PDB file of C-alpha atoms in Angstrom:
ATOM      1  CA  UNK A   1     -83.003 -10.481-101.617  1.00  0.00           C
ATOM      2  CA  UNK A   2     -80.450  -8.812-100.050  1.00  0.00           C
ATOM      3  CA  UNK A   3     -77.960 -11.778-100.087  1.00  0.00           C
ATOM      4  CA  UNK A   4     -78.647 -12.001-104.097  1.00  0.00           C
ATOM      5  CA  UNK A   5     -78.158  -8.312-104.942  1.00  0.00           C
ATOM      6  CA  UNK A   6     -74.828  -7.945-102.749  1.00  0.00           C
ATOM      7  CA  UNK A   7     -73.509 -11.329-103.988  1.00  0.00           C
ATOM      8  CA  UNK A   8     -73.976 -10.025-107.637  1.00  0.00           C
ATOM      9  CA  UNK A   9     -71.435  -7.188-106.720  1.00  0.00           C
ATOM     10  CA  UNK A  10     -69.328  -8.115-103.787  1.00  0.00           C
ATOM     11  CA  UNK A  11     -67.479 -10.906-105.103  1.00  0.00           C
ATOM     12  CA  UNK A  12     -66.344  -9.689-108.638  1.00  0.00           C
ATOM     13  CA  UNK A  13     -65.233  -6.416-106.879  1.00  0.00           C
ATOM     14  CA  UNK A  14     -63.643  -8.479-104.205  1.00  0.00           C
ATOM     15  CA  UNK A  15     -62.071  -9.996-106.613  1.00  0.00           C
ATOM     16  CA  UNK A  16     -60.939  -7.573-108.782  1.00  0.00           C
ATOM     17  CA  UNK A  17     -59.164  -5.623-106.016  1.00  0.00           C
ATOM     18  CA  UNK A  18     -57.741  -8.945-103.989  1.00  0.00           C
ATOM     19  CA  UNK A  19     -56.932 -11.055-107.310  1.00  0.00           C
ATOM     20  CA  UNK A  20     -57.001 -14.418-105.244  1.00  0.00           C
ATOM     21  CA  UNK A  21     -55.572 -17.668-106.719  1.00  0.00           C
ATOM     22  CA  UNK A  22     -57.989 -20.009-106.592  1.00  0.00           C
ATOM     23  CA  UNK A  23     -57.587 -23.965-107.601  1.00  0.00           C
ATOM     24  CA  UNK A  24     -59.574 -27.044-107.036  1.00  0.00           C
ATOM     25  CA  UNK A  25     -63.059 -24.877-107.279  1.00  0.00           C
ATOM     26  CA  UNK A  26     -64.285 -27.833-109.793  1.00  0.00           C
ATOM     27  CA  UNK A  27     -64.135 -30.154-106.486  1.00  0.00           C
ATOM     28  CA  UNK A  28     -67.122 -27.652-105.105  1.00  0.00           C
ATOM     29  CA  UNK A  29     -70.578 -29.295-106.324  1.00  0.00           C
ATOM     30  CA  UNK A  30     -72.979 -27.023-107.593  1.00  0.00           C
ATOM     31  CA  UNK A  31     -75.827 -28.038-105.526  1.00  0.00           C
ATOM     32  CA  UNK A  32     -76.943 -30.456-102.865  1.00  0.00           C
ATOM     33  CA  UNK A  33     -75.735 -29.874 -99.199  1.00  0.00           C
ATOM     34  CA  UNK A  34     -72.109 -29.752 -98.645  1.00  0.00           C
ATOM     35  CA  UNK A  35     -69.766 -29.028 -96.059  1.00  0.00           C
ATOM     36  CA  UNK A  36     -66.218 -26.660 -97.123  1.00  0.00           C
ATOM     37  CA  UNK A  37     -63.833 -27.878 -93.888  1.00  0.00           C
ATOM     38  CA  UNK A  38     -61.194 -25.180 -93.684  1.00  0.00           C
ATOM     39  CA  UNK A  39     -57.939 -23.987 -91.882  1.00  0.00           C
ATOM     40  CA  UNK A  40     -58.403 -20.995 -89.916  1.00  0.00           C
ATOM     41  CA  UNK A  41     -56.133 -17.939 -89.966  1.00  0.00           C
ATOM     42  CA  UNK A  42     -58.021 -14.956 -89.884  1.00  0.00           C
ATOM     43  CA  UNK A  43     -61.982 -13.102 -89.274  1.00  0.00           C
ATOM     44  CA  UNK A  44     -61.900 -13.102 -93.205  1.00  0.00           C
ATOM     45  CA  UNK A  45     -61.871 -16.204 -94.191  1.00  0.00           C
ATOM     46  CA  UNK A  46     -65.435 -16.304 -93.989  1.00  0.00           C
ATOM     47  CA  UNK A  47     -65.654 -13.932 -96.750  1.00  0.00           C
ATOM     48  CA  UNK A  48     -62.933 -14.812 -98.605  1.00  0.00           C
ATOM     49  CA  UNK A  49     -64.353 -18.293 -98.935  1.00  0.00           C
ATOM     50  CA  UNK A  50     -68.113 -17.148 -99.920  1.00  0.00           C
ATOM     51  CA  UNK A  51     -66.322 -14.402-102.365  1.00  0.00           C
ATOM     52  CA  UNK A  52     -64.703 -17.659-104.318  1.00  0.00           C
ATOM     53  CA  UNK A  53     -67.389 -20.228-104.268  1.00  0.00           C
ATOM     54  CA  UNK A  54     -69.891 -19.360-107.213  1.00  0.00           C
ATOM     55  CA  UNK A  55     -72.730 -20.676-104.832  1.00  0.00           C
ATOM     56  CA  UNK A  56     -74.071 -19.474-101.138  1.00  0.00           C
ATOM     57  CA  UNK A  57     -72.100 -20.703 -98.150  1.00  0.00           C
ATOM     58  CA  UNK A  58     -73.606 -20.365 -94.829  1.00  0.00           C
ATOM     59  CA  UNK A  59     -71.087 -19.595 -91.910  1.00  0.00           C
ATOM     60  CA  UNK A  60     -71.841 -18.593 -88.358  1.00  0.00           C
ATOM     61  CA  UNK A  61     -70.654 -15.372 -86.803  1.00  0.00           C
ATOM     62  CA  UNK A  62     -70.511 -14.076 -83.718  1.00  0.00           C
ATOM     63  CA  UNK A  63     -74.051 -12.593 -82.505  1.00  0.00           C
ATOM     64  CA  UNK A  64     -72.636  -9.093 -81.586  1.00  0.00           C
ATOM     65  CA  UNK A  65     -72.342  -8.431 -84.801  1.00  0.00           C
ATOM     66  CA  UNK A  66     -76.315  -8.852 -85.338  1.00  0.00           C
ATOM     67  CA  UNK A  67     -77.293  -6.793 -82.302  1.00  0.00           C
ATOM     68  CA  UNK A  68     -75.902  -3.697 -82.688  1.00  0.00           C
ATOM     69  CA  UNK A  69     -77.847  -0.531 -82.563  1.00  0.00           C
ATOM     70  CA  UNK A  70     -78.424   2.686 -84.759  1.00  0.00           C
ATOM     71  CA  UNK A  71     -77.352   3.003 -88.492  1.00  0.00           C
ATOM     72  CA  UNK A  72     -73.877   1.361 -87.713  1.00  0.00           C
ATOM     73  CA  UNK A  73     -75.632  -1.483 -85.922  1.00  0.00           C
ATOM     74  CA  UNK A  74     -78.179  -2.045 -89.023  1.00  0.00           C
ATOM     75  CA  UNK A  75     -75.334  -1.731 -91.721  1.00  0.00           C
ATOM     76  CA  UNK A  76     -73.329  -4.219 -89.816  1.00  0.00           C
ATOM     77  CA  UNK A  77     -76.225  -6.724 -89.459  1.00  0.00           C
ATOM     78  CA  UNK A  78     -77.057  -6.262 -93.124  1.00  0.00           C
ATOM     79  CA  UNK A  79     -73.534  -6.792 -94.561  1.00  0.00           C
ATOM     80  CA  UNK A  80     -73.270 -10.216 -92.475  1.00  0.00           C
ATOM     81  CA  UNK A  81     -76.571 -11.251 -93.440  1.00  0.00           C
ATOM     82  CA  UNK A  82     -75.979 -10.359 -97.133  1.00  0.00           C
ATOM     83  CA  UNK A  83     -72.737 -12.854 -96.913  1.00  0.00           C
ATOM     84  CA  UNK A  84     -75.244 -15.503 -95.648  1.00  0.00           C
ATOM     85  CA  UNK A  85     -73.757 -15.511 -92.176  1.00  0.00           C
ATOM     86  CA  UNK A  86     -75.785 -16.696 -89.260  1.00  0.00           C
ATOM     87  CA  UNK A  87     -75.529 -15.645 -84.877  1.00  0.00           C
ATOM     88  CA  UNK A  88     -74.347 -17.461 -82.785  1.00  0.00           C
ATOM     89  CA  UNK A  89     -73.663 -16.844 -79.407  1.00  0.00           C
ATOM     90  CA  UNK A  90     -70.285 -18.364 -79.210  1.00  0.00           C
ATOM     91  CA  UNK A  91     -70.250 -17.570 -75.121  1.00  0.00           C
ATOM     92  CA  UNK A  92     -73.339 -19.857 -74.170  1.00  0.00           C
ATOM     93  CA  UNK A  93     -72.820 -23.003 -72.862  1.00  0.00           C
ATOM     94  CA  UNK A  94     -74.616 -24.698 -75.358  1.00  0.00           C
ATOM     95  CA  UNK A  95     -73.064 -22.653 -78.373  1.00  0.00           C
ATOM     96  CA  UNK A  96     -71.550 -25.720 -80.015  1.00  0.00           C
ATOM     97  CA  UNK A  97     -74.653 -27.596 -79.849  1.00  0.00           C
ATOM     98  CA  UNK A  98     -76.829 -24.922 -81.110  1.00  0.00           C
ATOM     99  CA  UNK A  99     -74.423 -24.750 -83.904  1.00  0.00           C
ATOM    100  CA  UNK A 100     -74.361 -28.033 -84.796  1.00  0.00           C
ATOM    101  CA  UNK A 101     -78.169 -27.824 -84.785  1.00  0.00           C
ATOM    102  CA  UNK A 102     -78.184 -24.843 -87.342  1.00  0.00           C
ATOM    103  CA  UNK A 103     -75.531 -26.496 -89.663  1.00  0.00           C
ATOM    104  CA  UNK A 104     -77.739 -29.618 -89.884  1.00  0.00           C
ATOM    105  CA  UNK A 105     -80.438 -27.555 -90.870  1.00  0.00           C
ATOM    106  CA  UNK A 106     -78.466 -25.691 -93.703  1.00  0.00           C
ATOM    107  CA  UNK A 107     -77.051 -29.008 -94.789  1.00  0.00           C
ATOM    108  CA  UNK A 108     -80.576 -30.761 -94.926  1.00  0.00           C
ATOM    109  CA  UNK A 109     -81.826 -27.814 -97.290  1.00  0.00           C
ATOM    110  CA  UNK A 110     -79.071 -28.898 -99.793  1.00  0.00           C
ATOM    111  CA  UNK A 111     -77.108 -25.633 -98.983  1.00  0.00           C
ATOM    112  CA  UNK A 112     -73.301 -25.195 -98.423  1.00  0.00           C
ATOM    113  CA  UNK A 113     -72.156 -25.034 -95.031  1.00  0.00           C
ATOM    114  CA  UNK A 114     -68.647 -23.677 -94.112  1.00  0.00           C
ATOM    115  CA  UNK A 115     -66.673 -24.811 -90.922  1.00  0.00           C
ATOM    116  CA  UNK A 116     -63.236 -24.353 -89.562  1.00  0.00           C
ATOM    117  CA  UNK A 117     -62.653 -28.154 -87.989  1.00  0.00           C
ATOM    118  CA  UNK A 118     -59.875 -26.447 -85.515  1.00  0.00           C
ATOM    119  CA  UNK A 119     -62.364 -24.604 -83.514  1.00  0.00           C
ATOM    120  CA  UNK A 120     -60.643 -20.980 -83.831  1.00  0.00           C
ATOM    121  CA  UNK A 121     -58.091 -19.460 -85.713  1.00  0.00           C
ATOM    122  CA  UNK A 122     -54.412 -19.842 -85.932  1.00  0.00           C
ATOM    123  CA  UNK A 123     -52.335 -17.782 -83.873  1.00  0.00           C
ATOM    124  CA  UNK A 124     -49.027 -18.841 -84.821  1.00  0.00           C
ATOM    125  CA  UNK A 125     -49.571 -19.968 -88.558  1.00  0.00           C
ATOM    126  CA  UNK A 126     -49.446 -23.955 -87.398  1.00  0.00           C
ATOM    127  CA  UNK A 127     -52.456 -26.072 -87.976  1.00  0.00           C
ATOM    128  CA  UNK A 128     -54.256 -27.693 -85.279  1.00  0.00           C
ATOM    129  CA  UNK A 129     -55.986 -30.994 -84.453  1.00  0.00           C
ATOM    130  CA  UNK A 130     -59.581 -31.106 -85.571  1.00  0.00           C
ATOM    131  CA  UNK A 131     -62.386 -31.250 -83.639  1.00  0.00           C
ATOM    132  CA  UNK A 132     -64.825 -34.048 -84.985  1.00  0.00           C
ATOM    133  CA  UNK A 133     -68.324 -31.382 -85.254  1.00  0.00           C
ATOM    134  CA  UNK A 134     -67.665 -31.599 -88.844  1.00  0.00           C
ATOM    135  CA  UNK A 135     -66.895 -35.330 -89.028  1.00  0.00           C
ATOM    136  CA  UNK A 136     -70.629 -35.739 -86.930  1.00  0.00           C
ATOM    137  CA  UNK A 137     -72.603 -33.455 -89.843  1.00  0.00           C
ATOM    138  CA  UNK A 138     -71.329 -35.293 -92.415  1.00  0.00           C
ATOM    139  CA  UNK A 139     -72.114 -38.423 -90.569  1.00  0.00           C
ATOM    140  CA  UNK A 140     -75.176 -37.791 -89.584  1.00  0.00           C
ATOM    141  CA  UNK A 141     -76.329 -36.050 -92.877  1.00  0.00           C
ATOM    142  CA  UNK A 142     -74.413 -38.326 -95.863  1.00  0.00           C
ATOM    143  CA  UNK A 143     -73.128 -34.760 -97.322  1.00  0.00           C
ATOM    144  CA  UNK A 144     -69.708 -34.532 -98.919  1.00  0.00           C
ATOM    145  CA  UNK A 145     -66.604 -32.675 -97.168  1.00  0.00           C
ATOM    146  CA  UNK A 146     -64.571 -30.562 -99.285  1.00  0.00           C
ATOM    147  CA  UNK A 147     -61.345 -29.699 -97.624  1.00  0.00           C
ATOM    148  CA  UNK A 148     -60.123 -26.037 -98.097  1.00  0.00           C
ATOM    149  CA  UNK A 149     -56.864 -24.259 -97.628  1.00  0.00           C
ATOM    150  CA  UNK A 150     -56.249 -20.971 -97.067  1.00  0.00           C
ATOM    151  CA  UNK A 151     -53.020 -19.051 -97.502  1.00  0.00           C
ATOM    152  CA  UNK A 152     -52.266 -15.369 -96.789  1.00  0.00           C
ATOM    153  CA  UNK A 153     -55.368 -14.301 -94.859  1.00  0.00           C
ATOM    154  CA  UNK A 154     -53.681 -13.678 -92.021  1.00  0.00           C
ATOM    155  CA  UNK A 155     -51.716 -10.774 -93.749  1.00  0.00           C
ATOM    156  CA  UNK A 156     -55.125  -9.891 -95.655  1.00  0.00           C
ATOM    157  CA  UNK A 157     -56.559  -8.505 -92.453  1.00  0.00           C
ATOM    158  CA  UNK A 158     -54.669  -8.978 -89.208  1.00  0.00           C
ATOM    159  CA  UNK A 159     -55.935  -8.808 -85.630  1.00  0.00           C
ATOM    160  CA  UNK A 160     -56.712  -5.473 -84.662  1.00  0.00           C
ATOM    161  CA  UNK A 161     -56.689  -3.919 -88.582  1.00  0.00           C
ATOM    162  CA  UNK A 162     -60.084  -2.351 -89.944  1.00  0.00           C
ATOM    163  CA  UNK A 163     -59.393  -2.575 -93.507  1.00  0.00           C
ATOM    164  CA  UNK A 164     -58.374  -5.642 -95.465  1.00  0.00           C
ATOM    165  CA  UNK A 165     -54.938  -5.116 -97.276  1.00  0.00           C
ATOM    166  CA  UNK A 166     -53.718  -5.879-100.696  1.00  0.00           C
ATOM    167  CA  UNK A 167     -51.613  -9.052-100.229  1.00  0.00           C
ATOM    168  CA  UNK A 168     -51.407 -12.001-102.189  1.00  0.00           C
ATOM    169  CA  UNK A 169     -54.436 -14.671-100.918  1.00  0.00           C
ATOM    170  CA  UNK A 170     -54.587 -18.537-102.304  1.00  0.00           C
ATOM    171  CA  UNK A 171     -57.812 -20.611-101.704  1.00  0.00           C
ATOM    172  CA  UNK A 172     -57.293 -24.541-102.527  1.00  0.00           C
ATOM    173  CA  UNK A 173     -59.992 -26.650-102.774  1.00  0.00           C
ATOM    174  CA  UNK A 174     -59.551 -30.465-102.463  1.00  0.00           C
ATOM    175  CA  UNK A 175     -61.397 -33.722-103.610  1.00  0.00           C
ATOM    176  CA  UNK A 176     -64.553 -34.599-101.893  1.00  0.00           C
ATOM    177  CA  UNK A 177     -64.426 -36.563 -99.019  1.00  0.00           C
ATOM    178  CA  UNK A 178     -67.391 -39.012 -98.802  1.00  0.00           C
ATOM    179  CA  UNK A 179     -68.807 -40.955 -96.013  1.00  0.00           C
ATOM    180  CA  UNK A 180     -71.734 -42.805 -97.526  1.00  0.00           C
ATOM    181  CA  UNK A 181     -71.024 -46.627 -96.586  1.00  0.00           C
ATOM    182  CA  UNK A 182     -67.507 -46.128 -95.722  1.00  0.00           C
ATOM    183  CA  UNK A 183     -67.953 -46.782 -91.920  1.00  0.00           C
ATOM    184  CA  UNK A 184     -70.575 -49.218 -91.343  1.00  0.00           C
ATOM    185  CA  UNK A 185     -70.267 -51.315 -88.329  1.00  0.00           C
ATOM    186  CA  UNK A 186     -67.645 -48.655 -87.016  1.00  0.00           C
ATOM    187  CA  UNK A 187     -68.047 -47.416 -83.650  1.00  0.00           C
ATOM    188  CA  UNK A 188     -69.414 -43.606 -83.774  1.00  0.00           C
ATOM    189  CA  UNK A 189     -66.804 -41.887 -81.631  1.00  0.00           C
ATOM    190  CA  UNK A 190     -64.556 -43.806 -84.057  1.00  0.00           C
ATOM    191  CA  UNK A 191     -65.750 -42.907 -86.819  1.00  0.00           C
ATOM    192  CA  UNK A 192     -66.155 -39.390 -86.088  1.00  0.00           C
ATOM    193  CA  UNK A 193     -61.932 -39.538 -84.858  1.00  0.00           C
ATOM    194  CA  UNK A 194     -61.155 -40.963 -88.053  1.00  0.00           C
ATOM    195  CA  UNK A 195     -62.756 -39.093 -90.425  1.00  0.00           C
ATOM    196  CA  UNK A 196     -61.877 -35.416 -89.092  1.00  0.00           C
ATOM    197  CA  UNK A 197     -58.372 -36.566 -89.177  1.00  0.00           C
ATOM    198  CA  UNK A 198     -58.984 -37.748 -92.929  1.00  0.00           C
ATOM    199  CA  UNK A 199     -60.423 -34.240 -93.388  1.00  0.00           C
ATOM    200  CA  UNK A 200     -57.466 -32.085 -91.393  1.00  0.00           C
ATOM    201  CA  UNK A 201     -54.780 -34.351 -93.138  1.00  0.00           C
ATOM    202  CA  UNK A 202     -56.395 -33.284 -96.516  1.00  0.00           C
ATOM    203  CA  UNK A 203     -56.173 -29.205 -95.337  1.00  0.00           C
ATOM    204  CA  UNK A 204     -52.763 -29.790 -94.204  1.00  0.00           C
ATOM    205  CA  UNK A 205     -51.590 -31.428 -97.232  1.00  0.00           C
ATOM    206  CA  UNK A 206     -53.113 -28.682 -99.376  1.00  0.00           C
ATOM    207  CA  UNK A 207     -52.041 -25.852 -97.031  1.00  0.00           C
ATOM    208  CA  UNK A 208     -48.289 -26.775 -96.397  1.00  0.00           C
ATOM    209  CA  UNK A 209     -49.004 -25.581 -92.741  1.00  0.00           C
ATOM    210  CA  UNK A 210     -46.334 -27.139 -90.015  1.00  0.00           C
ATOM    211  CA  UNK A 211     -48.631 -29.587 -87.631  1.00  0.00           C
ATOM    212  CA  UNK A 212     -49.284 -28.829 -84.248  1.00  0.00           C
ATOM    213  CA  UNK A 213     -49.416 -31.916 -81.709  1.00  0.00           C
ATOM    214  CA  UNK A 214     -52.829 -30.600 -80.052  1.00  0.00           C
ATOM    215  CA  UNK A 215     -55.903 -28.455 -79.858  1.00  0.00           C
ATOM    216  CA  UNK A 216     -56.331 -24.912 -80.695  1.00  0.00           C
ATOM    217  CA  UNK A 217     -57.547 -23.323 -77.683  1.00  0.00           C
ATOM    218  CA  UNK A 218     -59.717 -19.904 -78.473  1.00  0.00           C
ATOM    219  CA  UNK A 219     -58.550 -16.665 -76.494  1.00  0.00           C
ATOM    220  CA  UNK A 220     -60.148 -13.834 -75.007  1.00  0.00           C
ATOM    221  CA  UNK A 221     -59.109 -12.090 -77.675  1.00  0.00           C
ATOM    222  CA  UNK A 222     -60.411 -14.389 -80.905  1.00  0.00           C
TER     223      UNK A 222
END
């Protein structure tokens, strides 16, 4: 109920203030399980995508945001829950497996799940090699993957900034990448890698970012 109430108010208000440029929204299915695989430039990316997509998009957020005490803690928890976010302990050694399990449950319920194949935000603006979690989910559940490219969000709320700024932001959605029947007979590890590379190529084509040669690593401050 909280999600429905706030989602009817927050997205129109946010779009009126930020005026994001959105292209390719017709590629996002209006129902059924779907993965939205995006590049990652800022903490606020997980707010921007649900704001412009007309259906609920579930993202994972640090469990710290859900455990605060007092009025501020309750308000923070309500805010993240209203955006459809679910808590995950990123410092837990089993966090990656837990995240995949949560995501699979969301997709099997026929919902949309947002994921960043790079694993963490880019600190230099380049796009890094994708990790195979998104491909694993797509191959396991059979849902399509919609590539998403964000530009400008690194300036919308830079690291250390408490409030969003008024800057141009673009959200571009690409054509869905399907998996059903495409990887029959292909070893699972190879299928995950090939699908991941295909998704990252599509995101890079939409974003125009320079490609980095390796994986992005999470810093202690990320």
